[in-house]
Coordinates of C-alpha atoms in Angstrom, one line a residue:
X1 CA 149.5 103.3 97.9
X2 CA 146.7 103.0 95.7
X3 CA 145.2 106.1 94.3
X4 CA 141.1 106.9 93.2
X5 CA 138.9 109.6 93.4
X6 CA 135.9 108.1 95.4
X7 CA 135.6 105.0 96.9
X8 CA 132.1 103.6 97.9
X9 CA 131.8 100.9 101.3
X10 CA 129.4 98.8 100.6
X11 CA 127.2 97.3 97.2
X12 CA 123.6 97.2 98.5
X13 CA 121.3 100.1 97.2
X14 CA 122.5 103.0 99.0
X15 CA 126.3 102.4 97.4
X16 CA 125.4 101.2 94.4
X17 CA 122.9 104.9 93.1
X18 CA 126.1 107.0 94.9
X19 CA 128.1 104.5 92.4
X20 CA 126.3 105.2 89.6
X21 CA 125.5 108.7 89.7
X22 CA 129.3 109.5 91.0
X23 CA 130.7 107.6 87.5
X24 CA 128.0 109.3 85.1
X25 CA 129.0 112.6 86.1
X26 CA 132.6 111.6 84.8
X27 CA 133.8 110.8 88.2
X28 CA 136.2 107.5 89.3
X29 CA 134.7 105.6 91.6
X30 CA 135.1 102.2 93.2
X31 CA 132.8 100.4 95.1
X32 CA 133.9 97.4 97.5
X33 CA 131.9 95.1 99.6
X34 CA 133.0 92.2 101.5
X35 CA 130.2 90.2 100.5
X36 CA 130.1 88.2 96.9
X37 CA 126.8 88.7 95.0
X38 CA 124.0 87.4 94.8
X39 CA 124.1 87.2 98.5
X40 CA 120.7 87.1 100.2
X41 CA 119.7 90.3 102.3
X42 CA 117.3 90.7 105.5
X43 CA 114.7 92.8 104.2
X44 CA 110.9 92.9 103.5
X45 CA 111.6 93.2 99.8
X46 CA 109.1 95.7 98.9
X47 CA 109.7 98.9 96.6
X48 CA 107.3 102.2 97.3
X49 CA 106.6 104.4 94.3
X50 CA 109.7 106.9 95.7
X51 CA 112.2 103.7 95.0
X52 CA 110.8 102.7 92.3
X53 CA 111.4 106.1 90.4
X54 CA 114.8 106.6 91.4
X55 CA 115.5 102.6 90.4
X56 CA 114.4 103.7 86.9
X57 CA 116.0 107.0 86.9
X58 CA 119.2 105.1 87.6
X59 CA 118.7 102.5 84.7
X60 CA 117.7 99.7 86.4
X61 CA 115.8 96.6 84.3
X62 CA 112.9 95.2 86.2
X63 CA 114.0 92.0 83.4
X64 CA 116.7 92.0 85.4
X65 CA 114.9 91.4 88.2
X66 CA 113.7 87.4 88.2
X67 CA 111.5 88.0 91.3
X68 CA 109.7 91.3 90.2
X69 CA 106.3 91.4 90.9
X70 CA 104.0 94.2 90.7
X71 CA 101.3 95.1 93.3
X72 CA 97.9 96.8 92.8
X73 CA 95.9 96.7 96.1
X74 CA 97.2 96.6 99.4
X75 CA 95.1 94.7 102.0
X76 CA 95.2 96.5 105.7
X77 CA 93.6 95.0 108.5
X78 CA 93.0 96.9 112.3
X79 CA 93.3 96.0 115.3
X80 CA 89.4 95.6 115.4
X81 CA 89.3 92.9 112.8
X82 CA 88.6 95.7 110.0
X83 CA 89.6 94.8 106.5
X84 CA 90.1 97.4 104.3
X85 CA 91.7 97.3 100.4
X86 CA 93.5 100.2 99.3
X87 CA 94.5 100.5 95.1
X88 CA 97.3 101.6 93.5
X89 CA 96.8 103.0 90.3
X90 CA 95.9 100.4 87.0
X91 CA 97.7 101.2 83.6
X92 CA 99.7 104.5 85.1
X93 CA 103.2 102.8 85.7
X94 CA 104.2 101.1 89.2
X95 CA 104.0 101.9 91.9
X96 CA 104.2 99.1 94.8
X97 CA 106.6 96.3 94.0
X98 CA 108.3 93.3 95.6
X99 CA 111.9 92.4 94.6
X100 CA 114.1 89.6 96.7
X101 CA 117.1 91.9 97.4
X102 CA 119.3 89.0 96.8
X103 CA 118.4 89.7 93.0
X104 CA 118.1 93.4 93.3
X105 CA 121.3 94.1 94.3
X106 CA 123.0 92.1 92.0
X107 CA 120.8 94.2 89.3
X108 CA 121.9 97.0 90.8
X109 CA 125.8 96.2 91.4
X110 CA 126.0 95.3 87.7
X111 CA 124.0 98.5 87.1
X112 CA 127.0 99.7 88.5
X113 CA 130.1 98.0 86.4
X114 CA 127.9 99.0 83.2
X115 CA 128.4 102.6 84.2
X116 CA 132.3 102.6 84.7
X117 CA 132.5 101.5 88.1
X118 CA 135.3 99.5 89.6
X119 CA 134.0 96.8 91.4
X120 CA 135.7 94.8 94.2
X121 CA 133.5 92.0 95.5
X122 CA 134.7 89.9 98.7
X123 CA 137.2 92.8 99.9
X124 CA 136.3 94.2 103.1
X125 CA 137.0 97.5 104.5
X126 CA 139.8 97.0 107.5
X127 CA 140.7 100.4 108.5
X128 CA 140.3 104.1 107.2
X129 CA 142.2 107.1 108.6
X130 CA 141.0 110.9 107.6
X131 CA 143.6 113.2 105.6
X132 CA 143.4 116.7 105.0
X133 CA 143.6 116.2 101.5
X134 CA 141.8 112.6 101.0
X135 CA 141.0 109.1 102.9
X136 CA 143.1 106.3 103.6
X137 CA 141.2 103.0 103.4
X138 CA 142.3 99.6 104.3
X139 CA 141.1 97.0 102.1
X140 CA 141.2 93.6 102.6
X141 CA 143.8 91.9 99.9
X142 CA 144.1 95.4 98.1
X143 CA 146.1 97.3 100.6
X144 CA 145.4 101.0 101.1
X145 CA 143.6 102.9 99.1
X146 CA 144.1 107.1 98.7
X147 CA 140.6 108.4 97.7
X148 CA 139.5 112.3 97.4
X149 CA 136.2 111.0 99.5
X150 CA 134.4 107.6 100.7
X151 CA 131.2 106.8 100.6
X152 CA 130.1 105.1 103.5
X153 CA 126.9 102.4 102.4
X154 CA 128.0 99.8 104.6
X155 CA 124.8 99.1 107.0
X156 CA 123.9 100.0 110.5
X157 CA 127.0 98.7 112.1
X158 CA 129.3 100.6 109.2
X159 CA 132.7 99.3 110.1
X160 CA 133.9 102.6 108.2
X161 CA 132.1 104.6 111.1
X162 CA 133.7 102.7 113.5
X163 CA 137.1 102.9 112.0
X164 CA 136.6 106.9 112.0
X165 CA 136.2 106.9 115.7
X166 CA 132.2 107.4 115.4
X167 CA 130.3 104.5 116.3
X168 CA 128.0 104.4 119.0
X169 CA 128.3 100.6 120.6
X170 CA 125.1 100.9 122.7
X171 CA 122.9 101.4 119.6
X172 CA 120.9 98.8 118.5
X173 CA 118.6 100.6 116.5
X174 CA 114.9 101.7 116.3
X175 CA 113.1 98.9 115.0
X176 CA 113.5 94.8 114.6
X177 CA 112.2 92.8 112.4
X178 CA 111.7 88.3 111.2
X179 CA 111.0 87.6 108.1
X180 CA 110.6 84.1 106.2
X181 CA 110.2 83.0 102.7
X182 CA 107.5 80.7 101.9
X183 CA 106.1 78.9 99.2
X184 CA 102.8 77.0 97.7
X185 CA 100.9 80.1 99.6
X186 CA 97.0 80.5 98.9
X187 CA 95.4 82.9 96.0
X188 CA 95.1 85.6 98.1
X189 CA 99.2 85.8 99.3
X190 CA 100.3 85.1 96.2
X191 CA 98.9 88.2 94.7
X192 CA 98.1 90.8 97.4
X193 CA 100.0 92.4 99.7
X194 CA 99.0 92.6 103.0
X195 CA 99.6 94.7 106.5
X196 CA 98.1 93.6 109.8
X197 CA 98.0 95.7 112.6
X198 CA 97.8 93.5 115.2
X199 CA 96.8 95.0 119.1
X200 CA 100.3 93.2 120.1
X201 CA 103.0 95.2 117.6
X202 CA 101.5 98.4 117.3
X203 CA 103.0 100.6 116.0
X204 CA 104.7 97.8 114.3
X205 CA 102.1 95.6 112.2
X206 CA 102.7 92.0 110.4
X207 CA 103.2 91.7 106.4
X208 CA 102.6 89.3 103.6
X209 CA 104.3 90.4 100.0
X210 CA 103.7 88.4 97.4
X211 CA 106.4 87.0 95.1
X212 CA 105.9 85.0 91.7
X213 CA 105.5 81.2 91.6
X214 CA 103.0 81.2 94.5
X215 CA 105.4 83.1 97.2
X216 CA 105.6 85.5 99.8
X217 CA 108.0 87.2 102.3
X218 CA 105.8 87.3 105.4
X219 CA 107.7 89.0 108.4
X220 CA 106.6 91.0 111.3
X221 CA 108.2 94.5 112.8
X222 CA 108.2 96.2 116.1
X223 CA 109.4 98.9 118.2
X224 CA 112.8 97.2 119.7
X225 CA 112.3 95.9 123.2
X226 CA 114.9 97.7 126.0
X227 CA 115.9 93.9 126.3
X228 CA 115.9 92.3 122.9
X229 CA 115.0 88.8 124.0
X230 CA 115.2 86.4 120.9
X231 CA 113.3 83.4 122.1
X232 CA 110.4 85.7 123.0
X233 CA 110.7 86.7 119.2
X234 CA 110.5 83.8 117.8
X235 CA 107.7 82.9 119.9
X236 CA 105.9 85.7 118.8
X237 CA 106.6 84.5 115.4
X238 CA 105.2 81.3 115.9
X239 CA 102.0 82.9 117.4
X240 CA 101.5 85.1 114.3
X241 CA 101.4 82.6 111.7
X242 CA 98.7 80.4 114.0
X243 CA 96.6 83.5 114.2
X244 CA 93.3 82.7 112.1
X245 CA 93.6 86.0 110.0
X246 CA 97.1 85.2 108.9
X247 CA 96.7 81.5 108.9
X248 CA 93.5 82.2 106.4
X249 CA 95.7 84.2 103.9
X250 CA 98.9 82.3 103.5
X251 CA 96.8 79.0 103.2
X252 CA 96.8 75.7 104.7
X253 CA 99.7 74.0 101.8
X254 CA 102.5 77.3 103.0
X255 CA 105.4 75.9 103.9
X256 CA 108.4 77.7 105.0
X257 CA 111.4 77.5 102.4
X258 CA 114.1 78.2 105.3
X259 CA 115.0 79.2 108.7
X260 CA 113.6 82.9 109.5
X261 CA 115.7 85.5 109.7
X262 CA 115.7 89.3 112.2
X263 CA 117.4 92.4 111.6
X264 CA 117.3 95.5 113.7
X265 CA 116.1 98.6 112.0
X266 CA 118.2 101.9 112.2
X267 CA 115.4 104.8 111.7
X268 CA 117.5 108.7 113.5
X269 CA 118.7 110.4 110.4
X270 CA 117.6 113.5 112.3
X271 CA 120.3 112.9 114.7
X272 CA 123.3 111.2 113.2
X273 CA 126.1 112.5 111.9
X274 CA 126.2 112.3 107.9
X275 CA 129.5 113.7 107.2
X276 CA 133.2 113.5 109.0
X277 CA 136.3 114.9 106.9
X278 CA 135.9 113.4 103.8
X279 CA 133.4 110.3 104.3
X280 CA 129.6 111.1 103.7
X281 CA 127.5 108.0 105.1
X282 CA 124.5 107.0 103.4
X283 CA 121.4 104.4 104.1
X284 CA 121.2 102.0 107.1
X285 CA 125.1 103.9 107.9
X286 CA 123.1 107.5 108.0
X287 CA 120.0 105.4 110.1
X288 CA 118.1 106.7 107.0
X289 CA 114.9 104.3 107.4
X290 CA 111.3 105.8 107.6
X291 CA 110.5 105.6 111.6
X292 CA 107.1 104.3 110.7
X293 CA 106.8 101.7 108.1
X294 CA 110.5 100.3 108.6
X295 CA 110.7 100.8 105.0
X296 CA 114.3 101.7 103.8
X297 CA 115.3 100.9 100.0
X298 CA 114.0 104.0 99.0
X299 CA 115.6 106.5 101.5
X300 CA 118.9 104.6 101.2
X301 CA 118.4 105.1 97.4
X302 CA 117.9 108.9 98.0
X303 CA 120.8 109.1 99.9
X304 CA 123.2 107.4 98.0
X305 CA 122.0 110.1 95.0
X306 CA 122.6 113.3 97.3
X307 CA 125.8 112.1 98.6
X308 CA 127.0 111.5 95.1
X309 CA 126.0 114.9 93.9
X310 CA 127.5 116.6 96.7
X311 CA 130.2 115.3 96.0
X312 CA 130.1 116.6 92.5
X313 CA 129.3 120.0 93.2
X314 CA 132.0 120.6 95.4
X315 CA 134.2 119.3 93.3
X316 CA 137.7 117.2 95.0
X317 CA 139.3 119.7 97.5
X318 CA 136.1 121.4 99.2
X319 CA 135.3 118.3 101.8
X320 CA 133.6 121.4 104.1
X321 CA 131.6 122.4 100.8
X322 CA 130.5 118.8 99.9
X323 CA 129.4 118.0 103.6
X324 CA 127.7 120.7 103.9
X325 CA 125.9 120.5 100.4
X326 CA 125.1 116.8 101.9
X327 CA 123.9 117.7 105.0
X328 CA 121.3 120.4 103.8
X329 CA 120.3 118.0 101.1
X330 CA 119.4 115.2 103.5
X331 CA 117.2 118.2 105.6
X332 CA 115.4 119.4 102.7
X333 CA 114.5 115.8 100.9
X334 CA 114.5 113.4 104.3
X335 CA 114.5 115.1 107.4
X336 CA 110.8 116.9 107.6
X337 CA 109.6 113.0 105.8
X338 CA 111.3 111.6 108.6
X339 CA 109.6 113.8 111.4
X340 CA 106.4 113.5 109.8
X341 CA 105.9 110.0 109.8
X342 CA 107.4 110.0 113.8
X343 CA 104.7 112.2 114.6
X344 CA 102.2 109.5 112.6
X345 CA 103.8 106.6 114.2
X346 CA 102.9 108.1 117.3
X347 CA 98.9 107.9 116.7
X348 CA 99.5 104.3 115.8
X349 CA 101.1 103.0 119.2
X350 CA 97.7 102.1 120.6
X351 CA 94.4 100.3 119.0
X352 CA 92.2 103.7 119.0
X353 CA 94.6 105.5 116.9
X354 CA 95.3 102.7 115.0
X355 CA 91.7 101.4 114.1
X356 CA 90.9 104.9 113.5
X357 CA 93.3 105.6 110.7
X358 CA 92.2 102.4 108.9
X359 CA 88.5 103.7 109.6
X360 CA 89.2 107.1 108.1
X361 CA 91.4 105.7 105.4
X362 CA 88.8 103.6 104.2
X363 CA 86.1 106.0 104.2
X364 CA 85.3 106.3 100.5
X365 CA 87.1 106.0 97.2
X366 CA 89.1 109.1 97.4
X367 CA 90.2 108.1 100.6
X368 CA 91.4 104.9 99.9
X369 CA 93.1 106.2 96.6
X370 CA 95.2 109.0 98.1
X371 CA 96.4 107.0 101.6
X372 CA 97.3 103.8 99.3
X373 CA 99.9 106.4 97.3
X374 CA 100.8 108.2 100.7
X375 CA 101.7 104.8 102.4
X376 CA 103.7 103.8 99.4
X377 CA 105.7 107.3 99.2
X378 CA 104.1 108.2 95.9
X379 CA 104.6 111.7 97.2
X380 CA 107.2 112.1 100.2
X381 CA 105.4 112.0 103.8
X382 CA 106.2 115.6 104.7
X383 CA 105.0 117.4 101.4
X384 CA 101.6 119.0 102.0
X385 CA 103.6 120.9 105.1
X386 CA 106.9 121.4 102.6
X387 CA 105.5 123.5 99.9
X388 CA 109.0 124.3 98.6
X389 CA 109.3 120.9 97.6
X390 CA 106.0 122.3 95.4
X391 CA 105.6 121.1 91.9
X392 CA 102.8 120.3 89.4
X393 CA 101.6 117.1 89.9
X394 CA 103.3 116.2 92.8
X395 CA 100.3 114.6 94.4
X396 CA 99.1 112.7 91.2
X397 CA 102.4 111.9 89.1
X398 CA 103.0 109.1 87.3
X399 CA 104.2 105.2 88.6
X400 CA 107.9 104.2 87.1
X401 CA 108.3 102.4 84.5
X402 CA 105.0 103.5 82.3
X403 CA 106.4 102.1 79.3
X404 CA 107.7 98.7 80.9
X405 CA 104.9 95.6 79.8
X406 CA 103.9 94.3 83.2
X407 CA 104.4 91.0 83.7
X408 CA 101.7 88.3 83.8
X409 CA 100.0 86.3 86.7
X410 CA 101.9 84.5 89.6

């Protein structure tokens, strides 16, 4: 039997920051994942402020990142037809960006070799079995591993959850989502990102994200039906891109570059269990996604950090100690976001609330400044109700990457 110290399920961004920040505090990891990169990913590709900072904290390259492309303004239209345009800070670092995950997480998985961690592409996690004293996992064409703890980063459906006995087989998550590349878009979609609220998805709205070369992930998300009925979906989908407001934006020469793809959308980190023996799960395996945007690179990020660094602090035979250091992490830095923007999801469910909050948002400069760096989790949702989370310049702080040369047009 194979012998390490931690061993991380799973290479998207969750596993790869516990990676990272597990080997740079002199700790020996390895990281497998059944997948070989680059390997495309079902996601809406966009990076708030909060992931952002924590990519750069980590060491991450946005040269490494062929697809990187920085947003300034973000476009919201209401259910009422209202268009309103939100800006990001100019010339302050970045702080809304779109990033094709199939090129992100190859970034980040060789992020991860360069810091010392054992990387096992193509080898899947087959069974695991909790020890007093460590983990046993089975690893496809490895055998079984003995670690001190595991990671598990390895999605909604974490096969390492269900090899410890804890999955739940009637949960299909909060939230489902399309999404389809497209190219030779308009002006407009090749540079701006937009939302649109549309009377039909609320809470859940339609996106554009612009992508160089004249690109865009376009997708819509909504509250999960009770019965999930994919032709209806697709339907839907079809509808969207016909609508006039959409239709206008994307342009008359956007083609789809492939099929479209869905995803479900795990968003109950408030009532999950994080931690079982020696396994800590992180990301789309803790259901760490914001409840209202769908957004989830940068709580899966977070995650991946905290479990890493509890971890450390408990150092290899306190599993209680390093659960618990976890757990109270995750309460302090993602449960009161998480509640917050449940209770803000709420006032979007019907047109009132929603064509309201645009209104209001829109209101005047200041307005538009502060809920364009709110939406994009310049600050975390809950922190004018946390002030123990308190610190100067917390509401005004700087993008990532300040010192990084932004790149040029589309």
């Amino acid at each position: 039997m194979e012998q390490r110290e931690i061993v991380v399920v799973g290479g998207g961004p969750a596993g790869t920051a516990a990676a990272i920040t597990a080997a740079r505090a002199g700790r020996q990891v390895t990281l497998i994942d059944k997948a070989r990169f680059p390997r495309d990913k079902c996601c809406g590709d966009g990076l708030t402020a909060g992931a952002l900072r924590l990519v750069e904290h980590l060491g991450l390259d946005p040269a490494d990142v062929p697809s990187w492309q920085v947003v300034d303004d973000v476009i919201v239209r209401s259910p009422s037809g209202r268009e309103g345009r939100f800006p990001l800070p100019r010339d302050d670092g970045q702080f809304a960006v779109v990033a094709r995950r199939r090129e992100l997480d190859a970034a980040m998985l060789d992020l991860a070799r360069a810091a010392g961690v054992e990387v096992l592409e193509g080898h899947g996690c087959t069974g695991a079995v909790n020890r007093p004293d460590h983990v046993e996992l089975v690893v496809d064409r490895v055998g079984t591993i003995a670690a001190r703890y595991a990671i598990g980063a390895d999605g909604m459906w974490s096969p390492l959850r269900k090899h410890l006995g804890l999955a739940d087989p009637t949960y299909r998550g909060e939230w489902h989502a399309f999404r389809q590349y497209f190219t030779d878009v308009g002006p407009r979609a090749a540079s701006e990102l937009f939302v649109w609220f549309e009377p039909d998805l609320l809470p859940g709205y339609a996106w554009s994200f612009p992508l160089p070369g004249s690109r865009a992930n376009v997708g819509y998300c909504i509250i999960r039906p009770e019965e999930l009925d994919g032709g209806a979906l697709r339907r839907l989908w079809i509808d969207l891109l016909d609508r006039p407001a959409i239709h206008e934006v994307l342009g008359p020469t956007a083609r789809p570059e492939d099929r479209h793809k869905a995803w479900p959308i795990p968003a109950r980190i408030d009532g999950v269990r994080l931690a079982t023996g020696r396994v800590l799960f992180v990301g789309d395996a803790a259901r760490a996604t914001d409840p209202m945007t769908g957004e989830g690179i940068g709580q899966a990020l977070l995650s991946g950090v905290l479990a890493a660094q509890a971890m450390t602090a408990a150092g290899p035979l306190d599993a209680v100690g390093a659960a618990r250091h976890y757990r109270h992490a995750v309460r302090r830095e993602l449960v009161a976001d998480h509640r917050m923007a449940l209770v803000t999801a709420r006032g979007l469910r019907h047109r009132k609330g929603a064509r309201a909050a645009v209104r209001l948002a829109a209101a005047n400069d200041w307005t538009r400044r502060t809920f364009a760096r709110w939406l994009f989790e310049d600050y975390p949702r809950a922190m004018a109700v946390t002030p123990g989370r308190w610190h100067p310049g917390v509401f005004t702080g700087h993008g990532a990457y300040r010192e990084h040369p932004r790149p040029g047009p589309c």
